[in-house]
Coordinates of C-alpha atoms in Angstrom, one line a residue:
M1 CA 202.4 71.1 163.7
P2 CA 199.1 69.6 162.3
D3 CA 199.1 66.1 161.9
L4 CA 199.2 65.2 157.7
G5 CA 198.0 62.1 158.3
A6 CA 195.2 62.6 160.2
V7 CA 192.0 63.0 158.8
G8 CA 188.9 64.3 160.8
P9 CA 185.1 62.3 160.5
S10 CA 183.9 65.9 159.1
S11 CA 186.1 64.9 155.8
T12 CA 185.9 60.9 157.0
S13 CA 183.6 58.8 154.6
G14 CA 183.3 54.8 155.4
P15 CA 183.8 51.6 153.1
A16 CA 180.3 53.0 151.3
G17 CA 181.3 56.2 151.3
G18 CA 178.5 57.6 153.9
T19 CA 180.1 58.9 157.1
P20 CA 181.7 55.8 160.1
Q21 CA 180.5 55.2 162.8
R22 CA 181.6 56.0 165.9
L23 CA 181.5 54.9 170.2
R24 CA 180.6 57.2 172.2
G25 CA 183.6 59.6 173.3
G26 CA 185.2 61.2 177.1
V27 CA 183.9 59.1 179.3
L28 CA 186.5 57.0 180.5
G29 CA 189.0 58.7 182.6
M30 CA 193.4 57.8 182.7
A31 CA 192.4 55.4 186.1
D32 CA 189.7 53.9 184.2
I33 CA 192.0 52.2 180.9
A34 CA 194.7 52.3 183.3
A35 CA 193.0 49.7 185.4
A36 CA 191.2 48.0 182.0
T37 CA 195.1 47.5 181.1
M38 CA 195.5 45.8 184.8
A39 CA 193.2 43.9 184.4
N40 CA 194.1 43.1 180.7
V41 CA 197.5 42.0 182.1
G42 CA 196.1 39.9 184.6
P43 CA 198.3 39.9 187.1
A44 CA 196.8 36.9 189.1
M45 CA 196.2 34.6 186.0
S46 CA 199.1 35.3 184.8
F47 CA 201.8 34.6 187.1
Y48 CA 199.2 31.6 188.8
F49 CA 199.8 30.0 185.5
G50 CA 203.8 31.3 184.5
F51 CA 205.7 31.5 186.6
A52 CA 206.5 27.8 187.5
F53 CA 208.3 27.4 184.5
L54 CA 209.0 31.1 184.3
A55 CA 211.3 30.4 187.8
T56 CA 212.3 26.2 186.3
T57 CA 214.4 29.0 183.0
A58 CA 215.9 31.6 185.1
G59 CA 216.4 29.8 188.4
I60 CA 216.1 31.8 192.0
A61 CA 216.6 35.1 190.2
S62 CA 214.2 35.1 188.2
P63 CA 212.2 38.3 189.1
L64 CA 215.8 39.6 187.7
T65 CA 214.4 38.4 184.6
I66 CA 210.7 39.9 185.8
V67 CA 212.7 43.3 185.6
T68 CA 214.6 42.8 182.4
A69 CA 211.1 42.0 180.8
G70 CA 209.1 45.3 182.8
L71 CA 212.1 47.8 180.9
A72 CA 211.6 45.5 178.3
V73 CA 207.8 46.4 177.9
A74 CA 208.7 50.3 178.8
L75 CA 209.9 50.3 175.4
L76 CA 207.2 49.2 173.9
G77 CA 204.8 51.6 175.6
N78 CA 206.9 54.5 174.8
T79 CA 206.3 53.5 171.3
L80 CA 202.3 53.5 172.0
A81 CA 202.8 56.4 173.9
E82 CA 203.9 58.6 171.1
F83 CA 202.6 57.2 168.2
S84 CA 198.8 57.8 170.8
R85 CA 200.4 60.9 171.7
A86 CA 200.3 61.6 167.3
H87 CA 197.4 59.9 166.0
P88 CA 194.9 58.2 169.3
S89 CA 193.0 55.3 167.4
A90 CA 191.0 52.7 168.3
G91 CA 192.6 50.7 165.7
S92 CA 196.0 51.6 167.8
F93 CA 199.2 49.0 166.3
T94 CA 196.9 48.7 162.6
T95 CA 196.4 52.5 162.7
F96 CA 199.8 53.1 163.3
V97 CA 202.0 50.9 161.0
G98 CA 199.2 51.8 158.0
R99 CA 199.6 55.4 158.5
T100 CA 203.4 54.8 157.8
F101 CA 204.0 52.1 156.2
G102 CA 200.3 52.3 153.4
P103 CA 197.8 49.9 153.2
V104 CA 198.9 46.7 152.8
S105 CA 200.8 47.2 155.5
A106 CA 197.0 48.1 157.6
V107 CA 195.3 45.6 156.3
T108 CA 198.4 42.6 156.7
T109 CA 198.7 44.1 160.5
A110 CA 195.3 44.1 161.1
L111 CA 194.8 40.2 160.1
L112 CA 197.9 39.7 162.3
A113 CA 196.8 41.5 165.1
G114 CA 193.2 40.1 165.7
L115 CA 193.8 36.5 164.9
G116 CA 197.0 37.0 167.7
Y117 CA 194.7 38.6 170.3
I118 CA 191.7 35.7 169.4
I119 CA 194.0 32.9 169.3
A120 CA 195.4 34.9 172.7
M121 CA 191.6 35.0 174.1
A122 CA 191.1 32.0 173.8
S123 CA 193.6 30.7 176.3
V124 CA 192.0 32.9 178.5
I125 CA 188.7 31.6 178.2
A126 CA 189.7 28.4 178.1
I127 CA 191.6 28.8 182.1
S128 CA 188.4 30.9 183.2
G129 CA 186.6 27.3 182.9
G130 CA 189.8 25.7 184.2
F131 CA 190.2 27.8 187.5
V132 CA 186.7 27.6 188.2
Q133 CA 187.0 23.3 188.1
I134 CA 190.0 23.7 189.9
T135 CA 188.6 25.8 192.5
L136 CA 185.6 23.4 193.2
H137 CA 187.4 20.0 192.9
H138 CA 189.6 21.5 195.3
Y139 CA 187.1 22.4 198.0
T140 CA 184.2 20.3 197.1
G141 CA 185.1 17.3 195.6
V142 CA 182.2 18.8 192.2
D143 CA 183.9 18.0 189.1
L144 CA 182.1 19.8 186.9
P145 CA 183.5 20.1 182.8
W146 CA 185.1 22.8 183.0
I147 CA 184.0 23.9 179.6
I148 CA 180.5 24.2 180.9
W149 CA 181.9 27.2 183.8
T150 CA 183.6 29.0 180.3
L151 CA 180.9 28.8 178.4
L152 CA 178.8 30.3 181.5
L153 CA 181.7 33.0 182.1
T154 CA 182.2 34.3 178.7
A155 CA 178.5 34.8 178.1
L156 CA 178.7 37.0 181.7
S157 CA 181.2 38.6 180.2
V158 CA 180.2 39.5 176.8
G159 CA 176.4 40.6 178.1
L160 CA 178.4 43.3 180.4
M161 CA 180.8 44.3 177.5
L162 CA 177.2 44.1 175.6
R163 CA 175.9 46.9 178.8
G164 CA 178.6 49.6 177.5
V165 CA 182.1 50.7 178.1
V166 CA 182.1 52.0 180.8
V167 CA 180.1 49.6 183.1
S168 CA 182.2 47.0 181.7
T169 CA 185.0 48.6 182.3
K170 CA 184.4 49.1 185.8
W171 CA 183.6 45.9 186.3
A172 CA 187.6 44.8 185.0
G173 CA 188.6 47.7 187.8
Y174 CA 186.7 46.2 190.1
F175 CA 188.3 42.8 189.9
F176 CA 191.4 43.7 188.8
G177 CA 190.8 45.6 193.1
V178 CA 190.5 42.8 194.0
E179 CA 193.0 40.0 193.3
M180 CA 195.8 43.0 193.8
L181 CA 194.3 43.0 196.8
V182 CA 194.9 38.5 197.3
L183 CA 198.0 39.5 195.9
V184 CA 199.8 41.3 197.9
V185 CA 198.4 40.5 201.0
V186 CA 199.4 36.3 200.8
S187 CA 202.8 37.5 198.6
V188 CA 203.5 40.0 202.8
A189 CA 202.1 37.3 204.4
A190 CA 205.1 34.9 202.8
I191 CA 207.6 36.9 202.8
V192 CA 207.1 37.8 207.0
E193 CA 206.2 34.3 207.9
H194 CA 209.6 33.3 206.3
R195 CA 211.4 36.5 208.1
G196 CA 213.9 34.2 209.9
H197 CA 215.8 33.6 206.0
L198 CA 215.7 36.4 203.8
S199 CA 217.8 36.2 201.3
A200 CA 219.1 38.5 198.6
A201 CA 219.6 35.9 195.9
P202 CA 216.5 36.0 193.8
F203 CA 218.0 39.6 193.3
L204 CA 221.4 38.9 192.7
P205 CA 222.4 38.2 189.2
G206 CA 224.8 35.6 189.9
H207 CA 222.1 33.3 191.0
I208 CA 220.3 32.9 187.0
S209 CA 219.9 29.7 185.2
H210 CA 223.3 29.3 183.2
G211 CA 223.9 33.5 183.3
L212 CA 222.8 35.4 180.7
N213 CA 221.1 32.3 178.7
G214 CA 218.7 31.5 181.2
L215 CA 218.1 35.0 181.3
A216 CA 217.4 35.1 177.4
A217 CA 215.5 32.0 177.8
G218 CA 212.8 33.0 180.4
F219 CA 212.7 36.7 179.5
P220 CA 210.0 35.7 176.9
L221 CA 207.8 33.9 179.5
A222 CA 208.8 37.2 181.2
V223 CA 206.9 39.8 178.8
Y224 CA 204.1 37.4 178.8
L225 CA 203.2 38.3 181.9
F226 CA 202.7 41.8 180.7
I227 CA 200.9 41.2 177.1
G228 CA 197.8 43.5 177.5
W229 CA 199.3 46.2 178.2
E230 CA 198.6 47.9 174.8
N231 CA 194.5 48.2 176.3
S232 CA 194.4 51.2 176.6
A233 CA 195.4 52.4 173.0
A234 CA 192.6 50.5 171.5
L235 CA 190.3 52.3 174.1
A236 CA 191.3 56.3 172.8
E237 CA 188.3 57.4 171.5
E238 CA 186.3 56.6 174.4
T239 CA 189.2 57.8 176.6
E240 CA 189.2 61.9 177.3
N241 CA 192.4 64.0 176.2
P242 CA 193.7 60.2 174.9
R243 CA 196.9 62.2 172.7
R244 CA 197.9 62.3 177.4
N245 CA 195.7 59.8 178.9
V246 CA 197.0 57.0 177.1
G247 CA 200.5 56.9 177.3
R248 CA 200.1 58.2 181.2
A249 CA 197.8 55.3 181.4
V250 CA 200.6 52.7 179.4
F251 CA 203.9 53.5 182.2
L252 CA 202.1 53.4 185.3
S253 CA 199.8 49.8 184.3
V254 CA 203.9 48.6 183.2
A255 CA 205.6 50.1 186.7
I256 CA 203.2 49.0 189.0
M257 CA 203.1 45.5 186.9
T258 CA 206.8 44.7 187.1
V259 CA 207.1 46.4 191.0
S260 CA 204.2 44.3 191.9
Y261 CA 205.4 40.6 189.7
V262 CA 208.7 41.6 192.0
L263 CA 206.6 41.4 194.8
F264 CA 205.2 38.2 193.8
S265 CA 207.6 35.8 192.5
Y266 CA 209.8 36.5 195.7
A267 CA 207.0 35.6 197.9
T268 CA 206.1 32.8 196.0
V269 CA 210.7 31.2 195.5
T270 CA 211.2 32.2 199.6
G271 CA 207.7 30.3 200.9
F272 CA 209.7 27.1 198.6
D273 CA 212.8 28.0 200.9
Y274 CA 214.1 29.3 196.7
D275 CA 214.1 25.1 196.2
V276 CA 213.1 25.8 192.3
A277 CA 213.0 21.9 191.5
R278 CA 210.0 21.6 194.4
L279 CA 208.6 25.0 192.5
G280 CA 208.9 24.0 189.3
A281 CA 206.6 20.8 189.7
A282 CA 203.8 22.6 191.4
R283 CA 201.3 22.7 189.8
I284 CA 200.1 26.8 190.9
P285 CA 203.2 27.8 192.8
F286 CA 201.9 30.6 194.5
V287 CA 198.5 29.2 195.9
D288 CA 200.4 26.6 197.5
V289 CA 202.9 28.7 199.2
A290 CA 199.3 31.0 200.4
Q291 CA 197.7 27.3 201.8
D292 CA 201.6 27.0 203.6
T293 CA 200.8 30.1 205.2
L294 CA 196.9 31.6 205.5
G295 CA 196.0 27.0 205.9
G296 CA 192.3 27.6 205.1
L297 CA 192.6 31.4 204.6
A298 CA 193.9 30.3 201.6
F299 CA 190.5 30.5 199.8
V300 CA 191.0 34.5 198.7
A301 CA 193.7 32.5 196.7
Y302 CA 191.6 31.1 194.8
L303 CA 189.2 33.7 194.4
G304 CA 192.3 36.4 193.0
G305 CA 192.3 33.7 190.4
L306 CA 188.7 33.7 189.2
T307 CA 188.4 37.4 189.6
S308 CA 191.5 37.4 187.5
T309 CA 189.5 35.7 184.9
L310 CA 187.2 37.5 184.5
G311 CA 189.1 40.7 184.4
V312 CA 191.0 39.3 181.3
L313 CA 187.7 38.4 179.7
I314 CA 186.3 41.8 180.1
A315 CA 188.9 44.2 179.6
G316 CA 190.8 42.2 177.2
I317 CA 187.2 41.6 174.3
N318 CA 186.7 45.3 175.3
S319 CA 189.8 46.6 173.7
Q320 CA 190.7 43.8 171.2
A321 CA 187.3 43.9 169.6
R322 CA 187.7 47.1 169.1
L323 CA 191.2 46.4 166.9
V324 CA 187.9 44.4 164.7
F325 CA 186.0 46.9 164.8
N326 CA 187.8 50.1 164.1
A327 CA 189.5 47.5 160.9
G328 CA 185.7 46.9 159.9
R329 CA 184.8 50.7 160.0
E330 CA 188.1 51.7 157.7
G331 CA 187.4 48.7 155.0
L332 CA 190.3 46.4 155.7
L333 CA 188.1 44.3 157.8
P334 CA 184.4 43.5 156.4
S335 CA 182.2 46.4 157.2
F336 CA 180.0 44.0 158.8
F337 CA 182.1 44.7 161.7
G338 CA 182.3 48.4 161.8
Y339 CA 179.3 48.0 163.4
V340 CA 178.1 50.2 166.5
H341 CA 174.6 49.2 168.8
P342 CA 173.1 53.4 168.5
K343 CA 172.5 53.7 172.1
R344 CA 175.3 52.2 173.4
R345 CA 178.1 53.3 171.1
T346 CA 179.8 49.7 171.2
P347 CA 180.7 47.9 168.8
N348 CA 178.6 44.8 169.1
N349 CA 179.1 43.1 165.9
A350 CA 182.7 43.2 166.3
I351 CA 182.6 41.4 170.3
V352 CA 180.3 38.5 169.8
T353 CA 182.2 37.6 166.5
F354 CA 185.5 38.2 168.5
T355 CA 184.6 35.8 170.8
A356 CA 182.3 33.3 169.5
I357 CA 185.9 32.6 166.9
S358 CA 187.5 32.3 170.2
L359 CA 185.5 29.9 171.4
L360 CA 185.5 27.4 167.8
I361 CA 189.8 27.7 167.9
I362 CA 188.9 26.0 171.7
G363 CA 186.3 23.6 170.3
G364 CA 189.1 22.6 167.7
W365 CA 191.4 21.8 169.4
G366 CA 189.4 20.2 171.9
L367 CA 188.4 17.8 168.8
A368 CA 192.2 17.8 168.2
H369 CA 193.2 16.8 171.2
L370 CA 190.2 13.7 170.9
L371 CA 190.9 13.0 167.7
G372 CA 195.7 13.0 168.2
A373 CA 197.7 9.6 169.0
D374 CA 196.3 10.1 173.0
G375 CA 193.3 10.1 171.9
G376 CA 191.9 12.2 175.8
P377 CA 190.4 15.4 176.6
M378 CA 192.1 18.8 176.3
N379 CA 193.6 19.9 179.1
P380 CA 192.3 23.7 180.7
V381 CA 196.1 24.6 181.8
T382 CA 198.3 22.6 178.4
F383 CA 195.0 24.8 176.6
F384 CA 197.2 27.8 177.9
A385 CA 199.6 27.7 177.4
E386 CA 199.6 26.1 173.8
S387 CA 197.3 28.5 172.6
S388 CA 198.7 31.9 174.2
S389 CA 202.2 30.9 173.1
L390 CA 200.9 30.9 168.5
G391 CA 198.8 34.0 169.8
A392 CA 202.0 36.1 171.3
I393 CA 203.6 35.0 168.0
L394 CA 201.6 37.5 165.7
I395 CA 201.5 39.5 168.5
L396 CA 205.4 40.5 168.5
L397 CA 205.3 40.6 165.0
V398 CA 202.8 43.6 165.7
Y399 CA 205.4 45.0 167.6
L400 CA 207.9 44.3 165.8
A401 CA 206.4 46.6 163.0
S402 CA 204.9 49.1 165.2
N403 CA 209.2 50.2 166.7
I404 CA 209.8 50.1 163.5
A405 CA 207.2 52.3 162.3
L406 CA 207.4 55.3 165.2
P407 CA 211.0 56.6 163.7
L408 CA 209.7 56.7 159.9
Y409 CA 206.4 58.8 161.3
Y410 CA 207.5 61.6 162.6
R411 CA 210.0 61.7 160.3
R412 CA 207.6 62.7 157.7
Y413 CA 204.7 63.5 159.4
R414 CA 205.9 65.8 162.5
P415 CA 209.7 66.2 161.9
Q416 CA 209.9 69.3 164.2
E417 CA 208.8 66.7 166.8
F418 CA 211.0 64.0 166.3
R419 CA 213.5 63.5 169.0
T420 CA 216.4 61.4 167.9
V421 CA 216.3 59.2 171.9
R422 CA 212.5 59.0 171.8
H423 CA 211.7 58.1 168.4
L424 CA 214.6 56.1 167.5
V425 CA 216.9 55.4 170.0
L426 CA 214.0 54.0 172.1
P427 CA 212.3 52.0 169.8
A428 CA 215.3 50.5 168.4
I429 CA 216.2 49.2 171.6
G430 CA 212.7 48.1 172.0
T431 CA 213.2 46.6 168.2
L432 CA 216.1 44.2 169.6
A433 CA 214.5 43.3 172.4
I434 CA 210.9 41.8 170.9
L435 CA 213.1 39.3 168.1
I436 CA 214.6 38.0 171.6
P437 CA 211.0 36.3 172.7
L438 CA 210.6 35.7 168.8
Y439 CA 213.8 34.1 168.9
Y440 CA 212.4 31.4 171.5
L441 CA 209.4 30.7 170.3
A442 CA 210.3 30.3 167.0
K443 CA 213.7 28.3 167.4
P444 CA 213.8 24.6 165.6
G445 CA 214.6 21.2 168.3
Q446 CA 210.8 22.7 170.3
P447 CA 208.3 20.0 171.0
A448 CA 204.8 19.6 169.0
P449 CA 203.0 21.6 168.8
Y450 CA 205.3 24.5 169.7
S451 CA 207.4 23.4 166.5
W452 CA 204.2 23.8 164.9
F453 CA 203.5 27.4 164.9
P454 CA 207.0 29.5 164.0
L455 CA 205.4 27.4 159.8
T456 CA 201.6 28.7 161.7
A457 CA 202.9 32.2 162.5
L458 CA 204.3 32.2 158.8
A459 CA 201.6 30.8 157.0
T460 CA 199.2 33.4 158.1
L461 CA 201.9 36.4 157.5
L462 CA 201.3 35.0 154.3
G463 CA 197.8 34.9 154.1
A464 CA 197.7 38.1 155.6
V465 CA 199.8 39.4 152.7
G466 CA 198.3 37.8 150.3
Y467 CA 194.7 38.9 150.8
A468 CA 195.8 42.6 151.9
A469 CA 197.0 42.9 148.1
L470 CA 194.4 41.3 146.4
L471 CA 191.9 43.9 148.7
V472 CA 193.5 47.5 148.5
R473 CA 193.9 46.3 144.2
R474 CA 190.5 46.9 144.6
D475 CA 189.7 49.8 146.6
P476 CA 192.0 52.0 145.9
G477 CA 190.5 54.4 147.9
L478 CA 191.7 52.4 151.4
A479 CA 194.8 54.1 151.5
E480 CA 192.7 56.5 152.1
R481 CA 190.5 55.6 155.0
V482 CA 193.5 54.0 157.2
G483 CA 193.8 56.1 160.3
S484 CA 191.1 58.2 159.0
V485 CA 188.7 57.9 162.5
V486 CA 191.3 60.6 164.8
A487 CA 189.7 59.6 168.6
D488 CA 189.9 63.6 169.9
A489 CA 188.5 64.7 166.5
E490 CA 185.8 66.7 167.0

């Protein structure tokens, strides 16, 4: 049955009534977008700076928490895959929610997703320079400010992205390959080194700290390890056969990341002799395991972290800026963002603006630290946790709206294809899975600045809805343009 919500480019007009600009179609294969998705997840970066807190929360059996999070993300992956099969679009969540609930929801989603990803990416941009500073200081004693390295790495990454999606995606894939090789080698070496006292304790539910409460408390931390899993949907317009390949890339990426994180977490817990208190006190537990296991060769663990941050920078900005680009192209955001380079077919304005705003957030956050009660410089590791938490709240709201939208979309536009399990039961369970991390990110009683984040997210949501309502009232034609550019339309 034809998609009643889909309009091909021949019948599409941009905000000013002209034909919207298109990205270069069909230049990426399934392997390309899967590699870019996993590079966006950034397993080394995410695991290095997230596992210590997860282990102290969930305990020795933290690998089980990761398995639970992987299953939850797979449920979200079902929603993304089903939407992409029906209506592949560079707008991703914005298109999916907007085609279901109308233009006000589309503009609101565009703002929430754009701001959420920009804030979250600011944490990655900052930690890229922070990790270079940590590495150089460890091996040479040189202690140049991390912001210098952040600016250099960001400029390098943006330069690659502006050259074209093929070259930048390839480089993100290369960086991902290096970090995965390092992570697997160190993990296997640690397990072999401790083979005399390996234990099944990390996989036994009874070893989760405080039972179900510990599992629930650690769940949002484990879910955050997977952020970036949705990368491939925004690359749909540049992917061959996106209706099939986007879903395949999503499920393949989630499966590989789940198995990998279980291996890394088991190796780390084993490397610390199942001492969660000592593991939680370590700055970067996995690097400590590498040093204990490989000695002087532990440098490869630092190399894995460096390549991981570069991979996340490239893959993350590449995909997330395309959400902003598509919103500009369809008139949900200023048309400035909908510009495409005439030769390379890259959304240059969206990429540069996305990155610039992330840098401004870093600068503003740093200034707040200097003027605050402590009056000290901002630590990039601390900022990584703070910024990513705020960004995650906004992103989870977008996930939530998409899961609610899926059954309604299929019942309205594709009723003959509606399947109860795939289009109702799984997104319903996925909705419940999202509410758990949302609760723990927004619950009262958290220390500052985390206690401010729920109010900030609420204010952002209300502001986005207000802006969306005004925009739709001024531009009634917006309803027809939401999701109007279908990725594989001829």
